[in-house]
Amino acid sequence: MSGRLLRLLCTAAIATGAALAPLPAATAAVPGPAETSVPEPGDRAAPEPGERSVAELLTDLQRLYREAEEATETYNATDEKLRRQRTEVAKLDGRLATARLSLHDSRGAAGRLARQQYQGRSEISSYVRLLLARDPQHALDQGQVIRQVALERAETVDRLVGKERAKDELARAARRALDDQLTLAERQKKDRDAVRKRLKDVEELLASLTAEQIAQVAELERSGVAEAQDEFMASGALSSARPPTREGDAALRYAVEQIGKPYEWGAEGPDTYDCSGLTSQAWQRAGRPIPRTSQEQWAELDRVALSELRPGDLVVYFPEATHVAMYLGDGMVVQAPRPGARVKVSPIAANPVLGAVRPDPGGEPLRRYTPPKLPRGATDGSDEGYAPTEYRAP
């Protein structure tokens, strides 16, 4: 945790009057997995923050942040569907407007046909005209013209009926599409409220902690990430360095350029990002659009073994695929960690790895590759981010 962030948190704790007694030294020890479990609903009331161990506080914060990120990706998915639905509604409205103009023209043609028939209803029939004609061949030629006109009239009527039917079908489709858009808009509001509720829970827990407790939680988390990273690297899951493709290199360099920018849920840049907003925009800029959310990226992109990772590949986290980062190389990733943090370089094992996907499976790896130069402080700060004052929400 940076000195600036710690000073902000100390100030916030004093200002709110929420300072609690420092934890006894014994509570700072790292308990085993069973001791860090979160109480199930219905258990006895949870003790005050001052009575709980640092490990329990860390577990609660990680759970709340994970719930917030899961809600964020749900919001992102609904938002993406709503965008597509709005496009579909606009497309149908355009087609319906065109159909109405065409129908108007057909009705005009049908009206002219009706007037012509009304005005010419007393004409002599073509059969009588043939009998009375001085030149029978000329009369037969006229008959051919009359038959052609009749066919054209029939086609005019058929077109009118067909366009009436097509217009009605388009109108029904447009109404259904608009209903779907309104449903998605309502769902988006509920998803947005769910994210805000999760972030409010995090803020309330952080506001109840002293600066010393927050520092202890951050230190425990750093040591946990370091231990997980050591185990991951020692497992041999990662292979030796592999060069990226041209698109992968471009995507990675874009992600590196965003280091230091704040996390904001639902954001796709250029000033703020959430986790999948960063990865989707990086690949968009590289000329290869990918799905917006981490769940869609995991579900729709080609899976790749961790032993075959190359820079630019996406590393997906948690069983529900609710977090994603971009592989940098040497066991590190570029990510937008979560609210309160900034885009940074983190150990690949900072969160539980689900697997990896590759946006450009058919791409040709570069023969010569120079990794992007990282800005100063690229790895600074917590990989989890405890700074409620930096939260942003629409």
Coordinates of C-alpha atoms in Angstrom, one line a residue:
M1 CA 0.0 0.0 0.0
S2 CA 1.4 3.4 -1.0
G3 CA 2.2 6.0 1.6
R4 CA -0.3 8.4 0.0
L5 CA -3.0 5.9 0.2
L6 CA -2.2 5.1 3.8
R7 CA -2.3 8.8 4.7
L8 CA -5.7 9.1 3.0
L9 CA -7.1 6.1 4.9
C10 CA -5.7 7.4 8.2
T11 CA -7.4 10.8 7.6
A12 CA -10.7 9.1 6.7
A13 CA -10.6 7.0 9.8
I14 CA -10.0 10.0 12.1
A15 CA -12.6 12.1 10.3
T16 CA -15.3 9.6 10.6
G17 CA -14.6 8.9 14.3
A18 CA -14.5 5.2 13.5
A19 CA -11.1 4.5 15.0
L20 CA -11.1 1.3 17.0
A21 CA -8.6 -0.1 19.5
P22 CA -5.6 -1.7 17.8
L23 CA -5.7 -5.4 17.4
P24 CA -3.8 -7.5 19.9
A25 CA -0.5 -8.8 18.6
A26 CA -1.8 -12.4 18.7
T27 CA -4.6 -11.7 16.2
A28 CA -2.2 -10.6 13.5
A29 CA -1.1 -14.2 13.0
V30 CA -2.2 -15.9 9.8
P31 CA -4.8 -18.5 10.7
G32 CA -5.5 -21.6 8.7
P33 CA -8.2 -21.9 6.0
A34 CA -10.8 -23.1 8.4
E35 CA -10.3 -20.0 10.6
T36 CA -10.7 -17.6 7.7
S37 CA -14.1 -18.8 6.5
V38 CA -16.9 -16.3 6.3
P39 CA -19.8 -17.0 8.7
E40 CA -22.9 -18.4 7.0
P41 CA -26.2 -16.5 7.1
G42 CA -28.0 -17.4 10.3
D43 CA -24.9 -17.9 12.4
R44 CA -24.4 -15.8 15.5
A45 CA -23.9 -12.1 14.9
A46 CA -20.5 -11.2 13.6
P47 CA -18.2 -9.5 16.1
E48 CA -17.2 -5.9 15.8
P49 CA -14.2 -5.3 13.6
G50 CA -11.9 -4.7 16.6
E51 CA -12.8 -8.3 17.8
R52 CA -12.0 -10.0 14.6
S53 CA -8.6 -11.2 13.3
V54 CA -6.9 -9.6 10.4
A55 CA -7.3 -12.8 8.4
E56 CA -11.1 -12.6 9.0
L57 CA -11.2 -9.0 7.9
L58 CA -9.2 -9.8 4.8
T59 CA -11.6 -12.7 4.0
D60 CA -14.6 -10.4 4.3
L61 CA -13.0 -7.7 2.1
Q62 CA -12.0 -10.2 -0.5
R63 CA -15.5 -11.7 -0.5
L64 CA -17.2 -8.3 -0.8
Y65 CA -14.9 -7.2 -3.6
R66 CA -15.5 -10.4 -5.5
E67 CA -19.2 -10.0 -5.2
A68 CA -18.8 -6.4 -6.4
E69 CA -16.8 -7.5 -9.4
E70 CA -19.3 -10.3 -10.2
A71 CA -22.1 -7.7 -10.1
T72 CA -20.0 -5.4 -12.3
E73 CA -19.6 -8.1 -15.0
T74 CA -23.3 -8.8 -14.8
Y75 CA -24.0 -5.1 -15.3
N76 CA -21.5 -5.1 -18.2
A77 CA -23.2 -8.0 -19.9
T78 CA -26.6 -6.4 -19.6
D79 CA -25.2 -3.1 -20.9
E80 CA -23.7 -4.8 -23.9
K81 CA -27.0 -6.6 -24.7
L82 CA -28.8 -3.3 -24.3
R83 CA -26.4 -1.6 -26.8
R84 CA -27.0 -4.4 -29.4
Q85 CA -30.8 -4.2 -28.8
R86 CA -30.8 -0.4 -29.4
T87 CA -29.0 -1.0 -32.6
E88 CA -31.6 -3.6 -33.6
V89 CA -34.4 -1.3 -32.8
A90 CA -32.9 1.5 -34.8
K91 CA -32.4 -0.9 -37.7
L92 CA -36.0 -2.1 -37.6
D93 CA -37.3 1.4 -37.3
G94 CA -35.3 2.3 -40.5
R95 CA -36.6 -0.6 -42.4
L96 CA -40.2 0.1 -41.2
A97 CA -39.9 3.7 -42.4
T98 CA -38.7 2.5 -45.8
A99 CA -41.5 0.0 -46.0
R100 CA -44.1 2.7 -45.2
L101 CA -42.7 5.0 -47.9
S102 CA -42.8 2.1 -50.4
L103 CA -46.3 1.2 -49.3
H104 CA -47.3 4.8 -49.8
D105 CA -46.0 4.7 -53.4
S106 CA -47.8 1.4 -54.0
R107 CA -51.1 2.8 -52.7
G108 CA -50.7 5.8 -55.0
A109 CA -50.2 3.4 -58.0
A110 CA -53.3 1.4 -56.9
G111 CA -55.3 4.6 -56.6
R112 CA -54.4 5.6 -60.1
L113 CA -55.4 2.2 -61.3
A114 CA -58.7 2.5 -59.6
R115 CA -59.4 5.9 -61.2
Q116 CA -58.4 4.6 -64.6
Q117 CA -60.8 1.7 -64.3
Y118 CA -63.6 3.9 -63.1
Q119 CA -63.1 6.4 -65.9
G120 CA -62.9 3.7 -68.6
R121 CA -65.7 1.5 -67.5
S122 CA -67.9 2.4 -70.5
E123 CA -65.3 1.5 -73.1
I124 CA -66.1 -1.1 -75.7
S125 CA -64.7 -4.5 -74.8
S126 CA -61.7 -5.8 -76.7
Y127 CA -63.8 -8.6 -78.2
V128 CA -66.3 -6.2 -79.8
R129 CA -63.5 -4.0 -80.9
L130 CA -61.9 -6.9 -82.8
L131 CA -65.2 -7.7 -84.6
L132 CA -65.7 -4.0 -85.7
A133 CA -62.1 -3.3 -86.6
R134 CA -61.2 -2.7 -90.2
D135 CA -57.7 -4.2 -89.6
P136 CA -58.1 -7.4 -87.4
Q137 CA -54.4 -7.7 -87.0
H138 CA -54.1 -4.2 -85.6
A139 CA -57.0 -5.1 -83.2
L140 CA -55.2 -8.2 -82.1
D141 CA -52.1 -6.1 -81.4
Q142 CA -54.2 -3.8 -79.3
G143 CA -55.5 -6.8 -77.4
Q144 CA -52.0 -7.8 -76.5
V145 CA -51.4 -4.4 -75.1
I146 CA -54.7 -4.6 -73.1
R147 CA -53.7 -7.9 -71.7
Q148 CA -50.2 -6.6 -70.7
V149 CA -51.9 -3.6 -68.9
A150 CA -54.2 -6.1 -67.1
L151 CA -51.1 -8.1 -66.0
E152 CA -49.4 -4.9 -64.7
R153 CA -52.6 -4.0 -62.9
A154 CA -52.7 -7.4 -61.2
E155 CA -49.0 -7.1 -60.2
T156 CA -49.7 -3.6 -58.8
V157 CA -52.4 -5.1 -56.6
D158 CA -50.2 -8.0 -55.6
R159 CA -47.3 -5.7 -54.7
L160 CA -49.7 -3.6 -52.6
V161 CA -50.9 -6.6 -50.7
G162 CA -47.4 -7.9 -50.1
K163 CA -46.1 -4.6 -48.9
E164 CA -49.0 -4.2 -46.5
R165 CA -48.2 -7.6 -45.1
A166 CA -44.4 -6.8 -44.9
K167 CA -45.1 -3.5 -43.2
D168 CA -47.3 -5.2 -40.6
E169 CA -44.6 -7.8 -39.9
L170 CA -41.9 -5.2 -39.5
A171 CA -44.2 -3.1 -37.2
R172 CA -44.7 -6.2 -35.0
A173 CA -41.0 -6.9 -34.9
A174 CA -40.2 -3.3 -34.1
R175 CA -42.6 -3.4 -31.2
R176 CA -41.1 -6.6 -29.8
A177 CA -37.6 -5.2 -30.2
L178 CA -38.6 -2.1 -28.3
D179 CA -40.2 -4.1 -25.5
D180 CA -37.0 -6.1 -25.2
Q181 CA -35.0 -2.9 -25.0
L182 CA -37.2 -1.6 -22.2
T183 CA -36.8 -4.9 -20.4
L184 CA -33.1 -4.7 -20.7
A185 CA -33.0 -1.1 -19.6
E186 CA -34.9 -2.0 -16.4
R187 CA -32.5 -4.9 -15.8
Q188 CA -29.6 -2.6 -16.3
K189 CA -30.9 -0.4 -13.5
K190 CA -31.2 -3.3 -11.2
D191 CA -27.7 -4.5 -12.0
R192 CA -26.4 -1.0 -11.4
D193 CA -28.1 -0.9 -8.0
A194 CA -26.6 -4.3 -7.2
V195 CA -23.1 -3.0 -7.9
R196 CA -23.6 0.1 -5.8
K197 CA -24.9 -2.0 -2.9
R198 CA -21.8 -4.2 -3.0
L199 CA -19.5 -1.2 -3.1
K200 CA -21.4 0.4 -0.3
D201 CA -20.8 -2.7 1.8
V202 CA -17.1 -2.5 1.1
E203 CA -17.0 1.2 2.0
E204 CA -18.8 0.6 5.3
L205 CA -16.4 -2.2 6.3
L206 CA -13.4 -0.1 5.4
A207 CA -14.8 3.0 7.3
S208 CA -15.1 0.8 10.4
L209 CA -11.3 -0.1 10.4
T210 CA -8.4 1.9 11.8
A211 CA -5.5 2.8 9.7
E212 CA -3.4 0.2 11.6
Q213 CA -5.9 -2.5 10.8
I214 CA -6.0 -1.6 7.2
A215 CA -2.2 -1.7 7.0
Q216 CA -2.2 -5.1 8.7
V217 CA -4.8 -6.4 6.2
A218 CA -2.8 -5.0 3.3
E219 CA 0.4 -6.6 4.6
L220 CA -1.3 -10.0 5.1
E221 CA -2.7 -9.8 1.6
R222 CA 0.7 -9.0 0.1
S223 CA 2.3 -11.9 1.8
G224 CA -0.5 -14.2 0.7
V225 CA -0.1 -13.1 -2.9
A226 CA 3.7 -13.6 -2.7
E227 CA 3.2 -17.1 -1.3
A228 CA 0.7 -18.0 -4.0
Q229 CA 3.0 -16.7 -6.7
D230 CA 5.9 -18.7 -5.5
E231 CA 3.9 -21.8 -5.4
F232 CA 2.5 -21.1 -8.9
M233 CA 5.9 -20.5 -10.4
A234 CA 7.4 -23.5 -8.7
S235 CA 4.6 -25.8 -10.1
G236 CA 6.0 -25.5 -13.6
A237 CA 2.6 -24.4 -15.0
L238 CA 4.2 -21.7 -17.0
S239 CA 6.5 -22.4 -19.9
S240 CA 9.5 -20.6 -21.2
A241 CA 9.0 -17.3 -22.9
R242 CA 7.0 -17.3 -26.1
P243 CA 6.7 -14.2 -28.4
P244 CA 3.3 -12.7 -29.1
T245 CA 1.7 -12.1 -32.5
R246 CA 1.6 -8.7 -34.1
E247 CA -1.9 -8.1 -32.7
G248 CA -1.0 -9.5 -29.3
D249 CA 2.0 -7.2 -29.1
A250 CA -0.2 -4.2 -30.0
A251 CA -2.9 -5.1 -27.5
L252 CA -0.3 -5.6 -24.7
R253 CA 1.4 -2.2 -25.5
Y254 CA -2.0 -0.5 -25.3
A255 CA -2.7 -2.1 -21.9
V256 CA 0.7 -1.0 -20.6
E257 CA 0.1 2.5 -21.7
Q258 CA -3.0 2.6 -19.4
I259 CA -1.0 1.7 -16.3
G260 CA -1.8 4.2 -13.5
K261 CA -5.3 4.9 -14.6
P262 CA -8.1 4.4 -12.0
Y263 CA -10.5 1.4 -12.0
E264 CA -14.1 2.3 -12.6
W265 CA -16.8 -0.3 -12.8
G266 CA -18.4 -0.4 -16.3
A267 CA -15.7 1.8 -17.8
E268 CA -14.0 1.1 -21.1
G269 CA -11.5 4.0 -21.2
P270 CA -9.9 6.1 -22.2
D271 CA -9.5 7.6 -18.6
T272 CA -10.8 4.7 -16.5
Y273 CA -11.3 1.0 -16.9
D274 CA -12.7 -2.1 -15.2
C275 CA -11.0 -5.4 -15.7
S276 CA -12.7 -6.6 -18.9
G277 CA -13.0 -3.0 -20.2
L278 CA -9.2 -2.9 -20.3
T279 CA -8.8 -6.2 -22.1
S280 CA -11.6 -5.7 -24.6
Q281 CA -10.4 -2.2 -25.5
A282 CA -6.8 -3.3 -25.8
W283 CA -7.7 -6.0 -28.4
Q284 CA -10.1 -3.6 -30.1
R285 CA -7.3 -1.2 -30.6
A286 CA -5.1 -4.0 -31.9
G287 CA -7.7 -4.6 -34.7
R288 CA -9.3 -7.7 -33.3
P289 CA -12.6 -7.0 -31.4
I290 CA -13.4 -9.5 -28.6
P291 CA -16.4 -9.9 -26.3
R292 CA -16.9 -7.2 -23.7
T293 CA -17.2 -9.2 -20.4
S294 CA -14.8 -11.6 -18.7
Q295 CA -17.5 -14.4 -18.8
E296 CA -18.0 -13.9 -22.5
Q297 CA -14.3 -13.8 -23.2
W298 CA -13.9 -17.1 -21.3
A299 CA -16.8 -18.7 -23.0
E300 CA -16.2 -17.6 -26.6
L301 CA -12.4 -17.2 -27.1
D302 CA -10.1 -20.2 -27.7
R303 CA -8.8 -21.8 -24.6
V304 CA -5.0 -22.1 -24.2
A305 CA -2.9 -24.1 -21.7
L306 CA -1.0 -22.0 -19.1
S307 CA 2.1 -23.8 -20.3
E308 CA 1.6 -22.2 -23.8
L309 CA 0.9 -18.6 -22.6
R310 CA 2.3 -15.8 -24.7
P311 CA 2.1 -12.0 -24.1
G312 CA -1.3 -10.6 -25.0
D313 CA -3.2 -13.8 -23.9
L314 CA -6.0 -13.3 -21.3
V315 CA -5.8 -14.9 -17.9
V316 CA -9.3 -15.5 -16.4
Y317 CA -9.9 -15.8 -12.6
F318 CA -12.3 -17.4 -10.2
P319 CA -14.7 -20.2 -10.9
E320 CA -17.4 -17.8 -12.3
A321 CA -14.9 -16.1 -14.6
T322 CA -15.5 -12.8 -13.0
H323 CA -12.1 -11.3 -13.4
V324 CA -9.6 -11.1 -16.3
A325 CA -6.1 -9.8 -16.9
M326 CA -3.6 -9.7 -19.8
Y327 CA -0.5 -11.8 -19.7
L328 CA 2.7 -9.7 -19.8
G329 CA 5.3 -12.5 -19.5
D330 CA 7.6 -13.9 -16.8
G331 CA 4.6 -14.8 -14.6
M332 CA 3.1 -11.2 -14.6
V333 CA -0.1 -9.7 -15.9
V334 CA -1.5 -6.2 -16.6
Q335 CA -4.8 -5.7 -15.0
A336 CA -7.4 -3.3 -13.6
P337 CA -7.6 -5.0 -10.2
R338 CA -10.8 -3.6 -8.6
P339 CA -12.4 -0.4 -7.2
G340 CA -9.9 1.7 -5.3
A341 CA -6.9 0.4 -7.3
R342 CA -5.3 1.5 -10.6
V343 CA -4.2 -0.3 -13.7
K344 CA -1.0 -2.0 -12.8
V345 CA 1.3 -5.0 -13.2
S346 CA 0.6 -7.9 -10.8
P347 CA 1.7 -11.5 -10.2
I348 CA -0.3 -13.9 -12.3
A349 CA -1.4 -15.7 -9.0
A350 CA -2.7 -12.5 -7.3
N351 CA -6.2 -14.2 -7.7
P352 CA -7.2 -17.8 -8.2
V353 CA -6.5 -18.7 -11.9
L354 CA -9.3 -20.4 -13.8
G355 CA -7.5 -20.6 -17.1
A356 CA -6.5 -18.6 -20.2
V357 CA -7.9 -17.7 -23.6
R358 CA -6.3 -16.5 -26.8
P359 CA -8.0 -13.9 -29.0
D360 CA -5.8 -14.6 -32.0
P361 CA -5.2 -18.4 -32.1
G362 CA -4.3 -18.3 -35.8
G363 CA -1.8 -15.5 -35.5
E364 CA 1.9 -15.9 -36.4
P365 CA 4.3 -15.2 -33.5
L366 CA 6.8 -12.4 -34.1
R367 CA 10.3 -13.6 -35.0
R368 CA 11.8 -10.7 -33.0
Y369 CA 10.1 -9.4 -29.9
T370 CA 11.1 -6.7 -27.4
P371 CA 8.7 -6.5 -24.4
P372 CA 7.2 -3.1 -23.7
K373 CA 9.0 -0.8 -21.3
L374 CA 7.0 -0.5 -18.1
P375 CA 6.5 2.9 -16.5
R376 CA 7.9 3.7 -13.1
G377 CA 5.8 2.3 -10.3
A378 CA 4.0 -0.2 -12.5
T379 CA 3.9 -2.8 -9.8
D380 CA 3.3 -0.4 -6.9
G381 CA 0.3 -0.5 -4.7
S382 CA -2.0 -3.3 -3.5
D383 CA -3.1 -5.8 -6.1
E384 CA -6.5 -5.7 -4.4
G385 CA -7.0 -2.0 -3.7
Y386 CA -8.4 -0.6 -0.5
A387 CA -9.3 3.0 -1.2
P388 CA -13.0 3.8 -0.9
T389 CA -12.4 7.5 -1.6
E390 CA -11.5 6.5 -5.2
Y391 CA -14.7 4.7 -6.1
R392 CA -16.6 5.9 -9.1
A393 CA -20.1 4.9 -10.1
P394 CA -22.5 6.1 -12.7

